[in-house]
Coordinates of C-alpha atoms in Angstrom, one line a residue:
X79 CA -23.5 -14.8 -65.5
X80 CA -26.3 -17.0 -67.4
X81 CA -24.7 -19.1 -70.0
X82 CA -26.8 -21.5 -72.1
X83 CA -24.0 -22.6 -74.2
X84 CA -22.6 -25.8 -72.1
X85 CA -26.0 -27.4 -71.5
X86 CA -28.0 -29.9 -73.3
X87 CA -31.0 -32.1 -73.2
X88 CA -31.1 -35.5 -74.0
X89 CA -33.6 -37.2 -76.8
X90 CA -34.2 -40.6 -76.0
X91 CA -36.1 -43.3 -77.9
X92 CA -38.4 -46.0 -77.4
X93 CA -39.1 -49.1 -79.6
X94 CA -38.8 -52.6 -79.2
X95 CA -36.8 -55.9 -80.7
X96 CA -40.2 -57.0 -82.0
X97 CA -39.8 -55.1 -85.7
X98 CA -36.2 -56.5 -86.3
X99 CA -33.1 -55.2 -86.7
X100 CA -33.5 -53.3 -89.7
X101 CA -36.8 -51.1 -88.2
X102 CA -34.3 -50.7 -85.7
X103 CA -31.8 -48.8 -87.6
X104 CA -34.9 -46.4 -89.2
X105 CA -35.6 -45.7 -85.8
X106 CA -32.7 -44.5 -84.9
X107 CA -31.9 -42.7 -88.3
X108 CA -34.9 -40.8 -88.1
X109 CA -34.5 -40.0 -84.3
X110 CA -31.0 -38.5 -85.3
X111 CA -33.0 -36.6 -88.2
X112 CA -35.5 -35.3 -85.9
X113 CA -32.6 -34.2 -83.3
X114 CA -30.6 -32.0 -86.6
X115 CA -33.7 -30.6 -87.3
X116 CA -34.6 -29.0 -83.7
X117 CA -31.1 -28.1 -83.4
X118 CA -30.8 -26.6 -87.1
X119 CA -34.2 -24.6 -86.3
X120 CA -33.1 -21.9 -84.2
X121 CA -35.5 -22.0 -82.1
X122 CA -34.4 -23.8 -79.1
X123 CA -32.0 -21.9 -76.4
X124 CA -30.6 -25.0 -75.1
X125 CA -29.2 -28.1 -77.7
X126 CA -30.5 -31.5 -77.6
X127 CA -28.3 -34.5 -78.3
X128 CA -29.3 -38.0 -79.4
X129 CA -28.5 -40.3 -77.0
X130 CA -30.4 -43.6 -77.9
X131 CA -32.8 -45.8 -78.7
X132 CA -33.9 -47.8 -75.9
X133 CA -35.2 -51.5 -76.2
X134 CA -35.2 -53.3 -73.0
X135 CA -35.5 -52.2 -69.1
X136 CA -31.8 -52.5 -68.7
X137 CA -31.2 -49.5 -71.9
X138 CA -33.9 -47.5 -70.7
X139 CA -32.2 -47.3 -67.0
X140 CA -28.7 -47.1 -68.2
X141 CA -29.7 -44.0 -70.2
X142 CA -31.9 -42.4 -67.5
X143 CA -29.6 -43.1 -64.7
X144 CA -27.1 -41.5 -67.2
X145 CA -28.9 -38.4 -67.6
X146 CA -29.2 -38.1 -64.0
X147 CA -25.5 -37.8 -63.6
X148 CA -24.4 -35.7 -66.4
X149 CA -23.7 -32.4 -65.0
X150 CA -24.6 -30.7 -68.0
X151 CA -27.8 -32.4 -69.0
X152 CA -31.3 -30.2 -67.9
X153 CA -33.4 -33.0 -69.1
X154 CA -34.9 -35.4 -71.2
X155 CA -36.6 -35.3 -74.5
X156 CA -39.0 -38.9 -74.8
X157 CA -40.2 -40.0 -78.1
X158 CA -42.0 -43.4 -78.6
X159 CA -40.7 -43.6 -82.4
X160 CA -43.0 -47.4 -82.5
X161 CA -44.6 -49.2 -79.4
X162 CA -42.3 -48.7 -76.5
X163 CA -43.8 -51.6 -73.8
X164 CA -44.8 -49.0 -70.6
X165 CA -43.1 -51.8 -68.0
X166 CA -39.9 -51.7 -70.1
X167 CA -39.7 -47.7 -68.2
X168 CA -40.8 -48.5 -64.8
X169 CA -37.4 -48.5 -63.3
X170 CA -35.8 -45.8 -65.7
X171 CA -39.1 -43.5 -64.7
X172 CA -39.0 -44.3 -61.0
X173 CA -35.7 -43.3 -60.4
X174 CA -35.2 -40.2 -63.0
X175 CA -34.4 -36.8 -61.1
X176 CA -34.5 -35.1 -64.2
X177 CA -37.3 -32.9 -65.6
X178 CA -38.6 -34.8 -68.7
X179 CA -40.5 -33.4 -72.3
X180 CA -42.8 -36.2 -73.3
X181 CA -42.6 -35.2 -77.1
X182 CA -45.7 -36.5 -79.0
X183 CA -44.3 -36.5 -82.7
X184 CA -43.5 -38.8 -85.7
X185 CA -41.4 -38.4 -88.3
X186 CA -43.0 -38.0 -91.0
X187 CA -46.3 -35.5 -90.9
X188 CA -48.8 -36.4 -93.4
X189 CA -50.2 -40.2 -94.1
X190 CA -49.0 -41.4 -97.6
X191 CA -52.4 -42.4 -98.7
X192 CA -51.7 -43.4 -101.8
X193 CA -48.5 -46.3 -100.8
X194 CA -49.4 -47.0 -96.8
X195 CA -49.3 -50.4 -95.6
X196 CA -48.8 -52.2 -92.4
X197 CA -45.1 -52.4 -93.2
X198 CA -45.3 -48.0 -92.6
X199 CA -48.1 -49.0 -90.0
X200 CA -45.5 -51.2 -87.7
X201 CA -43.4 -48.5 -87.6
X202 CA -44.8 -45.4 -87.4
X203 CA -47.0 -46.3 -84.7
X204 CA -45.9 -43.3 -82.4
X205 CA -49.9 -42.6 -82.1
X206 CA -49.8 -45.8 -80.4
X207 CA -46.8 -45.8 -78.5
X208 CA -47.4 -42.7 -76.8
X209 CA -50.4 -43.4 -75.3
X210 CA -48.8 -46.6 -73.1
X211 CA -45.6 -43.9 -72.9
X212 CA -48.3 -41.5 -71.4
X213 CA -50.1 -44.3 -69.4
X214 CA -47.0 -45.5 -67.3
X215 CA -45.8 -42.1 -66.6
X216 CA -49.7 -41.2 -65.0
X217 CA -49.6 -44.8 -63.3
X218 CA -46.1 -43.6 -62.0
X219 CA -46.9 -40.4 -60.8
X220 CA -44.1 -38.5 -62.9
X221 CA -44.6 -35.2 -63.8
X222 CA -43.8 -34.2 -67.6
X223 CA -44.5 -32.0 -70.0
X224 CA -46.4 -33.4 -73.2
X225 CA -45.9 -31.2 -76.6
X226 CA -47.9 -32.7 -79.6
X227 CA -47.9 -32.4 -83.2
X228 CA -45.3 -32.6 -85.7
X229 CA -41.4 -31.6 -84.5
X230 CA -41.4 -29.2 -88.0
X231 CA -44.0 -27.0 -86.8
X232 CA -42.8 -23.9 -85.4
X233 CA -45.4 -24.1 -82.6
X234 CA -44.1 -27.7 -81.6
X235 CA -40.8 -26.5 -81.5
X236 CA -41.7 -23.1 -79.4
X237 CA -43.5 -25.5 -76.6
X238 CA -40.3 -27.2 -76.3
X239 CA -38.2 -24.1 -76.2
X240 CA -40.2 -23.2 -73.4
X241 CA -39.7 -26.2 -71.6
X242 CA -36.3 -26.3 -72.3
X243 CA -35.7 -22.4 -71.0
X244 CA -37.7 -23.8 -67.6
X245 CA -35.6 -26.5 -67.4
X246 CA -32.2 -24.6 -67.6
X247 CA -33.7 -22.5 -64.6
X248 CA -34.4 -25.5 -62.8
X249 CA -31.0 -26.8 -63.6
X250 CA -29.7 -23.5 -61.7
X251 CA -31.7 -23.6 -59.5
X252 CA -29.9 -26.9 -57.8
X253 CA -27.4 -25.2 -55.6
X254 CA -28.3 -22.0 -56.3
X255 CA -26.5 -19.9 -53.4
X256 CA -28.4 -16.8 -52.2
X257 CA -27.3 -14.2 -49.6
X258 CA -29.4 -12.4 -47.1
X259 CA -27.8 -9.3 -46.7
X260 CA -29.6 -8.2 -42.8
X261 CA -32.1 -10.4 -42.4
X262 CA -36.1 -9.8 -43.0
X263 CA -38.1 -6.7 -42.4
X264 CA -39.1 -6.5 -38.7
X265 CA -42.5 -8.0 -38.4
X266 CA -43.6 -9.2 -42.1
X267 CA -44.7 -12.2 -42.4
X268 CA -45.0 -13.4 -46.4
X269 CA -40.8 -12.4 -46.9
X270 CA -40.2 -15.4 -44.2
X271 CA -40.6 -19.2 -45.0
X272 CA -39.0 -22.4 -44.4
X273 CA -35.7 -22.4 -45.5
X274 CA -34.7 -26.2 -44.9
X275 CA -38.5 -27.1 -47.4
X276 CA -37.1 -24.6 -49.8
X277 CA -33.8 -26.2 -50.3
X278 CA -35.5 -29.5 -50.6
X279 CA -38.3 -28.5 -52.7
X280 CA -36.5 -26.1 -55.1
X281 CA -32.7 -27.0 -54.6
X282 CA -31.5 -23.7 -53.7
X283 CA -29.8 -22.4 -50.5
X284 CA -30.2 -19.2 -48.4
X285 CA -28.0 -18.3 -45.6
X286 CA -28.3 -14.9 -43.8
X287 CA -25.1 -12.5 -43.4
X288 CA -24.4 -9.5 -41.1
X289 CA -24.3 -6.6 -42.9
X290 CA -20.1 -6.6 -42.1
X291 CA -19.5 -8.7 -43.8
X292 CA -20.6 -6.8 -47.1
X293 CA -19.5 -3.5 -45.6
X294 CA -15.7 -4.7 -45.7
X295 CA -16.0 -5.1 -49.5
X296 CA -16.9 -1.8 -50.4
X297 CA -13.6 0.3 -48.9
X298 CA -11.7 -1.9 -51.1
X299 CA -12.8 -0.5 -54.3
X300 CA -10.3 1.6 -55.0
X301 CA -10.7 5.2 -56.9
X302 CA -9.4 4.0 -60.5
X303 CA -11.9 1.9 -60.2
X304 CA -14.7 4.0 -59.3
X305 CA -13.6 6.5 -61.7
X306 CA -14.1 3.7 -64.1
X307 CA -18.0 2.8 -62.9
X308 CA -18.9 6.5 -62.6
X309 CA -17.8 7.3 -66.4
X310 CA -19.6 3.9 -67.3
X311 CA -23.1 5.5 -65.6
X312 CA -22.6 8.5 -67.6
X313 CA -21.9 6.9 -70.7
X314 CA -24.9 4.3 -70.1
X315 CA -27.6 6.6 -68.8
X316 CA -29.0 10.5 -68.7
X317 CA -27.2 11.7 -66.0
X318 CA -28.9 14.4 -63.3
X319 CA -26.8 17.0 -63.7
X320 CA -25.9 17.7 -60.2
X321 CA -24.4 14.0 -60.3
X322 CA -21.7 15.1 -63.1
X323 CA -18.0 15.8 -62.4
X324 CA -17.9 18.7 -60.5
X325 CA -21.9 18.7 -59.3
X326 CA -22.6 19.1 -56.0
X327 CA -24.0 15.4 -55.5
X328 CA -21.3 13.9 -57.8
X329 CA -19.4 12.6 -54.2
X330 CA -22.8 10.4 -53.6
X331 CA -22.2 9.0 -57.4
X332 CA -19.2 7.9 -56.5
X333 CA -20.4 6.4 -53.4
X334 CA -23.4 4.3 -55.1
X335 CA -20.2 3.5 -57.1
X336 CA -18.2 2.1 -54.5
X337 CA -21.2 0.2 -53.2
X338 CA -21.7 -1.6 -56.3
X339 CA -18.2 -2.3 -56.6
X340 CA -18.8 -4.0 -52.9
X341 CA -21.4 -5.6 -53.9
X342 CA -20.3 -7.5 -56.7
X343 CA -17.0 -8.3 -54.9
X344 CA -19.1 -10.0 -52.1
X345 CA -21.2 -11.7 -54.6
X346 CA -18.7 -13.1 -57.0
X347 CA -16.6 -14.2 -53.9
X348 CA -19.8 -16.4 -52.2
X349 CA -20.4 -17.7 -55.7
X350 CA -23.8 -15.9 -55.2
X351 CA -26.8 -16.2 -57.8
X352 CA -29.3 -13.2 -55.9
X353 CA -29.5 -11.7 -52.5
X354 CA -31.7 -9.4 -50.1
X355 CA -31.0 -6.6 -48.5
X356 CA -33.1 -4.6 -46.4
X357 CA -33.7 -0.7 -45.2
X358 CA -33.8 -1.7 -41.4
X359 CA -30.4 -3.3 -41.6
X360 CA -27.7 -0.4 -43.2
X361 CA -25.3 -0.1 -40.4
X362 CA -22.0 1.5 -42.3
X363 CA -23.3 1.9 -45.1
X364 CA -24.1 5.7 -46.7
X365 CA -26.7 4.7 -48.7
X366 CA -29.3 2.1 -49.6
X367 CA -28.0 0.1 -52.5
X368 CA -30.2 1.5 -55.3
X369 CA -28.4 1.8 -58.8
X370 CA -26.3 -1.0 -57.5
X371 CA -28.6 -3.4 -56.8
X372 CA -30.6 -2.3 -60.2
X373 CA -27.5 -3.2 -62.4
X374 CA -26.9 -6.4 -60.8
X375 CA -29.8 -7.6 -61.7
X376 CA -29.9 -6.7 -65.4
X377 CA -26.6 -9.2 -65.4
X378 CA -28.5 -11.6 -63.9
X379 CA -28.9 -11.6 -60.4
X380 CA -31.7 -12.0 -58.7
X381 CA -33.2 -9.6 -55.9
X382 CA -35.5 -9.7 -52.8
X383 CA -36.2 -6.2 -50.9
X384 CA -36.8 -6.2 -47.4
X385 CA -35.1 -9.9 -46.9
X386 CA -37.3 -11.4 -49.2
X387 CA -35.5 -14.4 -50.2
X388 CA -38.2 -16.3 -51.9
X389 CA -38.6 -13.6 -54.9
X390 CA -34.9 -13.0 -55.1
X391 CA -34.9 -16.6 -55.8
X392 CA -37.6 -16.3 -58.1
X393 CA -36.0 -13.2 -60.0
X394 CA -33.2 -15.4 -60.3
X395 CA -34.9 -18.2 -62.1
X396 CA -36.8 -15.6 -64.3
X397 CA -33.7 -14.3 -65.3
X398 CA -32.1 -17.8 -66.8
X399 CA -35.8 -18.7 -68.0
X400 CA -35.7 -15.3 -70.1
X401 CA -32.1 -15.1 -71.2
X402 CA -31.9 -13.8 -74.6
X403 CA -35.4 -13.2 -75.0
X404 CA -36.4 -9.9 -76.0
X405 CA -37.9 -7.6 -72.9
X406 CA -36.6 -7.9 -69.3
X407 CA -37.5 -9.4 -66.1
X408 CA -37.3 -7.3 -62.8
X409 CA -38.4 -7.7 -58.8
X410 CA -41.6 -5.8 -58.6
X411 CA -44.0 -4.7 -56.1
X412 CA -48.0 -3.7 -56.5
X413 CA -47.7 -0.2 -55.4
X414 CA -50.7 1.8 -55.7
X415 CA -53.8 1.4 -57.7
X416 CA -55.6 3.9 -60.5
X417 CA -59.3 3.0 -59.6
X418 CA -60.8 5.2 -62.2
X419 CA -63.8 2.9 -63.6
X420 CA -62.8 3.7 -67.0
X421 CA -59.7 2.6 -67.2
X422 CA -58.4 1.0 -63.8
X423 CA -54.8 -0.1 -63.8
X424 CA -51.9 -1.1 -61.4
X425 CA -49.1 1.3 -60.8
X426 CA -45.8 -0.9 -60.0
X427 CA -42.9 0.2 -58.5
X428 CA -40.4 -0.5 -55.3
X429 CA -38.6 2.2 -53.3
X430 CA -35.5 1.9 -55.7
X431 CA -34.9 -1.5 -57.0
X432 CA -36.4 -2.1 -60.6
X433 CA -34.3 -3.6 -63.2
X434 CA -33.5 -1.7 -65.9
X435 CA -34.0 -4.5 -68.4
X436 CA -37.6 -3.4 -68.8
X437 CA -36.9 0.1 -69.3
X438 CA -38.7 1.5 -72.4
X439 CA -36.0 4.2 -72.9
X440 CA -32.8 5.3 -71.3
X441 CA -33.0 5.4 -67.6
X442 CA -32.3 8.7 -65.9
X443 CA -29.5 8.5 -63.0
X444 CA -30.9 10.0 -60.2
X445 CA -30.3 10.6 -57.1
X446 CA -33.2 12.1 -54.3
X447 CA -34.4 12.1 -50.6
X448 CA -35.8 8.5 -49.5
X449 CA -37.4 9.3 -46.4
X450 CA -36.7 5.9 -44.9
X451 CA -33.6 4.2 -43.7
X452 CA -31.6 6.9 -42.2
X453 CA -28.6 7.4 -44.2
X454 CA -27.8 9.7 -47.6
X455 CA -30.1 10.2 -50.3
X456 CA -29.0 7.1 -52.7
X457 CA -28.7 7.4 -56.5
X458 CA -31.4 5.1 -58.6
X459 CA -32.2 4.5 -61.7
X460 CA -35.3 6.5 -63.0
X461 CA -37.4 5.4 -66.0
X462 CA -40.9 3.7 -67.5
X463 CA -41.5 0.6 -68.1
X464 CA -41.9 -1.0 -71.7
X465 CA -45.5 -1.6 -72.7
X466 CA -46.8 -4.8 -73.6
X467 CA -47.8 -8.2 -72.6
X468 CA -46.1 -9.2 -69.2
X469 CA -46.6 -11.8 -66.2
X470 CA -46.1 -10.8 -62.5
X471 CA -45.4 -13.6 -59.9
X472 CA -45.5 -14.4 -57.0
X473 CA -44.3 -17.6 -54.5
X474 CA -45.6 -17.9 -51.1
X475 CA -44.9 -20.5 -48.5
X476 CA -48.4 -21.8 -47.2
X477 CA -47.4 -23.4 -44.2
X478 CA -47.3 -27.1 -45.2
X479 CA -46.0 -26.0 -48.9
X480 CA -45.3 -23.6 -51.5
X481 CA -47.9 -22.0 -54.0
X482 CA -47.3 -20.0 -56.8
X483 CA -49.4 -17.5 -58.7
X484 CA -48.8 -16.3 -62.4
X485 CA -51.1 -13.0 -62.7
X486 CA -51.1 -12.5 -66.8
X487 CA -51.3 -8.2 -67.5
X488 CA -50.6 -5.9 -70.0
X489 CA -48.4 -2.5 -69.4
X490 CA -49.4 0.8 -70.8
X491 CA -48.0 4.2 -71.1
X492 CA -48.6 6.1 -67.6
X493 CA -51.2 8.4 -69.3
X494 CA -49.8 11.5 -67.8
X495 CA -46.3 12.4 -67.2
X496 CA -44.7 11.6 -63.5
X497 CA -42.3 14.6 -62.9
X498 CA -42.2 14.1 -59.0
X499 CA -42.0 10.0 -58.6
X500 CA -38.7 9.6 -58.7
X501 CA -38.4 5.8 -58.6
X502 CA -38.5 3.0 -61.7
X503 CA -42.2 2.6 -62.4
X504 CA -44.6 -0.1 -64.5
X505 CA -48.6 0.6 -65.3
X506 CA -50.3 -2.4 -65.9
X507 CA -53.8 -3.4 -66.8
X508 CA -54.4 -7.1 -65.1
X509 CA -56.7 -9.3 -66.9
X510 CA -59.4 -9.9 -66.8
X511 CA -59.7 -7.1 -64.8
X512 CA -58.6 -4.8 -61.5
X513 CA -61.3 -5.9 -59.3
X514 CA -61.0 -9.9 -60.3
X515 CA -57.5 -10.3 -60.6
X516 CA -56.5 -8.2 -56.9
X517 CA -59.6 -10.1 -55.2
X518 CA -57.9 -13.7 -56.4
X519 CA -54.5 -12.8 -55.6
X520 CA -55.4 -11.3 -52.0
X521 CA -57.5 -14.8 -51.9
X522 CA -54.3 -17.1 -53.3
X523 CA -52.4 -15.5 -50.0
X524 CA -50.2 -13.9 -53.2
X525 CA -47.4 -11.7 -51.2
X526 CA -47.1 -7.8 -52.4
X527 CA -43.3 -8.5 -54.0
X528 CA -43.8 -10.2 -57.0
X529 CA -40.8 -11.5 -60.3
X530 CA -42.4 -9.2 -63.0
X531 CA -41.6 -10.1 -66.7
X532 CA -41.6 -9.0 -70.2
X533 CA -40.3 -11.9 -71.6
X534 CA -41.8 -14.6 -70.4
X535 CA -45.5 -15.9 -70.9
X536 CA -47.3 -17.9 -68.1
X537 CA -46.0 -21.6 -70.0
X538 CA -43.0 -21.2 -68.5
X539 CA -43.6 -20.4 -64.9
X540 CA -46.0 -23.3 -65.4
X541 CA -43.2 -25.7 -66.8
X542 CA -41.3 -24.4 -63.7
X543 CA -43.8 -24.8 -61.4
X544 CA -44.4 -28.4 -62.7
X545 CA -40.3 -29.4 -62.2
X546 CA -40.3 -28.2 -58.6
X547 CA -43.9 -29.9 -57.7
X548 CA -45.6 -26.8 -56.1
X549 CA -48.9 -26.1 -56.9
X550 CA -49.6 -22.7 -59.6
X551 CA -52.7 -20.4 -60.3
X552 CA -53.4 -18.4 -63.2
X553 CA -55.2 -15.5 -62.7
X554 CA -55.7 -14.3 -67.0
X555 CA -58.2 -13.2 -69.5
X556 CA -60.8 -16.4 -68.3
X557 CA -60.5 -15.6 -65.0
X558 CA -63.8 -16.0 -62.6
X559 CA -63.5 -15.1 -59.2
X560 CA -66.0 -17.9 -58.3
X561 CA -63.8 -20.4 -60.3
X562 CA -60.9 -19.5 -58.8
X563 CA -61.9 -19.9 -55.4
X564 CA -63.0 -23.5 -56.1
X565 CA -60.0 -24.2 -57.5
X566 CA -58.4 -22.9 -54.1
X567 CA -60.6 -24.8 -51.9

């Protein structure tokens, strides 16, 4: 359900009439060259098309305004090939809705010592042109990402893969649809938050919906069908034995079966990108959604426990900021903490819903006692988490706005077996450390669900951040807890 193929982004470029017609036509050749090459990298998820080279106020507005409206387009890709006069952009700037990369380039890399004259000077003046580029845009106000150096060098061009991966989850992001599935957990406060600032702010919409109306989806699955889904969990996962064909819990298989199968039938029929359910709200239904809500998400959904609609949200936009990316992106929750001085760490988990993209082996299929909720023990997937580099975050309404807060760790193997946790689980060491990292995110107001990736670095939550104007903290390896609370206050 994430599909990068029919979007674009569009590379514009400024000069001037001052150089003449034929500096024109280099311009615009060697802005067509620069597009091939980015494209003919590999390295960008999204392709970016030459759209023009932009003279006067009346070009640079056409092609904004343009952009704007082109369903498809996620953004635009700025390059001052010469001296692009800032009051030309005014307009074009004031009015763009579109995220926008400020690339800092020029064609070619190195200086041609030995033959350089003012003739190359004139027009490979993007040194110079950027700057007023860059002033206008600060006198203006408008946010943008700046990536320098030249567009050959595969760091350049991973700066503006980033971008481009926040700005396709941005692009999402404007009419994203999300359900909540039974409202919010009696009495918590950091799963509520404005709804109406939300839509305005990030473009997405939440409506809440009895629990009825998902429950009439899930008698409609019928048992081919279920048959189907059950043989699909065997063939997909290590199956619990009592779960098999013939097992004594193989009818609540085929129950979490039938769930899913209403769960994706109410989704696909709202045109839903993520939802929330919660364990206070399960009237008619057996079970808790476990496995099913764990499988939606690794096809892209996202998910908020408890009504948390803010981090299934955020899931959500983690999701199309990571697709094809190696690792996986999950909901998450700071569970318990080993406090062991030598080697402190963060065990992660939620009652059943991790995604099983960021499994480091083959899930077990599970099914066990939950001790809340009140209905049938519901079948989960079981596993560990990959190890490696990962970011957990978190967005939090404040009141008067929103705040996010990227928390940079790194996951390690559980040091000892976990035979009787029976629920998806990550270890993770935050940096700089235990004690600084939980004091600034217990300062930042950070809530205790969190959108927990492998994939993605703390660039792009910060690239996202930046396109929806909400304020973001880093909590990483330079981390001071004194810092940190200046840059709060």
């Amino acid at each position: 359900m994430i599909d990068y193929a029919p979007l674009e982004a569009w590379f514009v470029t400024g000069s001037q009439h001052l150089y003449g017609p034929d500096a024109l036509e280099r311009v615009r050749a060697n802005a067509e060259a620069i597009v091939a090459g980015l494209n003919g990298s590999g390295a960008l998820p999204v392709r970016v098309v030459f759209k023009a080279v932009v003279t006067t106020p009346e070009e640079i507005s056409a092609a904004l305004r343009e952009a704007d409206a082109a369903p498809n387009c996620v953004g635009v890709i700025a390059w001052m090939h010469t001296f692009s006069p800032g009051r030309m952009w005014i307009g074009g700037l004031s009015a763009l809705r579109r995220p926008l990369c400020h690339l800092h380039t020029q064609m070619g890399r190195d200086i041609p010592w030995a033959t350089i004259d003012m003739d190359f000077m004139n027009l490979n003046q993007s040194a110079h042109g950027g700057r007023e580029f860059g002033h206008i845009c600060t006198r203006l106000g408008i946010e943008r990402k700046v990536v320098v150096g030249h567009w050959r060098d595969a760091a350049v061009q991973q700066r503006v893969a980033v971008w481009l991966r926040a700005a396709a989850a941005w692009h999402d992001s404007q009419g994203m649809r999300i359900a909540r599935i039974g409202d919010n957990m009696r009495e918590v406060a950091v799963t509520e938050g404005d709804k109406v600032e939300a839509e305005r702010r990030f473009g997405y919409a939440v409506n809440g919906y009895g629990l009825g109306d998902l429950v009439a989806h899930v008698p409609a699955a019928g048992e081919a069908a279920v048959d189907a889904l059950c043989e699909e969990y065997a063939a997909s996962y290590t199956m619990m034995a009592s779960l098999l064909p013939g097992g004594p819990r193989h009818s609540s298989l085929r129950e979490a079966a039938r769930i899913e199968l209403g769960l994706r039938s109410f989704l696909t029929d709202g045109g839903f990108h993520a939802f929330t359910d919660t364990f206070e709200n399960l009237h008619g239904l057996r079970q808790l959604p476990g496995i099913a809500a764990q499988r939606l998400m690794a096809d892209g959904y996202g998910f908020g426990a408890e009504g948390d609609w803010k981090h299934a949200a955020l899931v959500r936009s983690m999701k199309v900021m990571a697709h094809g990316l190696p690792g996986g992106t999950s909901f998450m929750e700071d569970y318990t903490y080993h406090l062991d001085r030598e080697g402190p760490a963060v065990l992660g988990a939620h009652m059943l819903e991790i995604c099983p993209t960021i499994a480091a082996g083959t899930p077990s299929c599970e099914v066990h006692p939950l001790g809340i909720g009140g209905r049938e023990d519901p079948v989960r997937l079981v596993f560990d988490a990959a190890a490696g580099p990962a970011v957990n975050v978190t967005v939090v309404d404040m009141g008067d706005r929103f705040r996010m807060v990227v928390s940079e760790v790194d996951v390690v193997e559980p040091p000892e077996p976990l035979p009787r946790l029976p629920v998806a689980r990550a270890l993770w060491k935050p940096r700089p450390d235990l004690e600084t990292a939980a004091a600034a995110w217990i300062h930042a107001g950070g809530a205790h669900h969190t959108g927990f990736s492998l994939a993605l670095t703390a660039e792009h939550l910060e690239d996202f951040a930046a396109m929806a104007g909400v304020e973001c903290l880093f909590i990483d390896g330079e981390t001071t807890l004194r810092q940190f609370r200046r840059e709060l206050r």
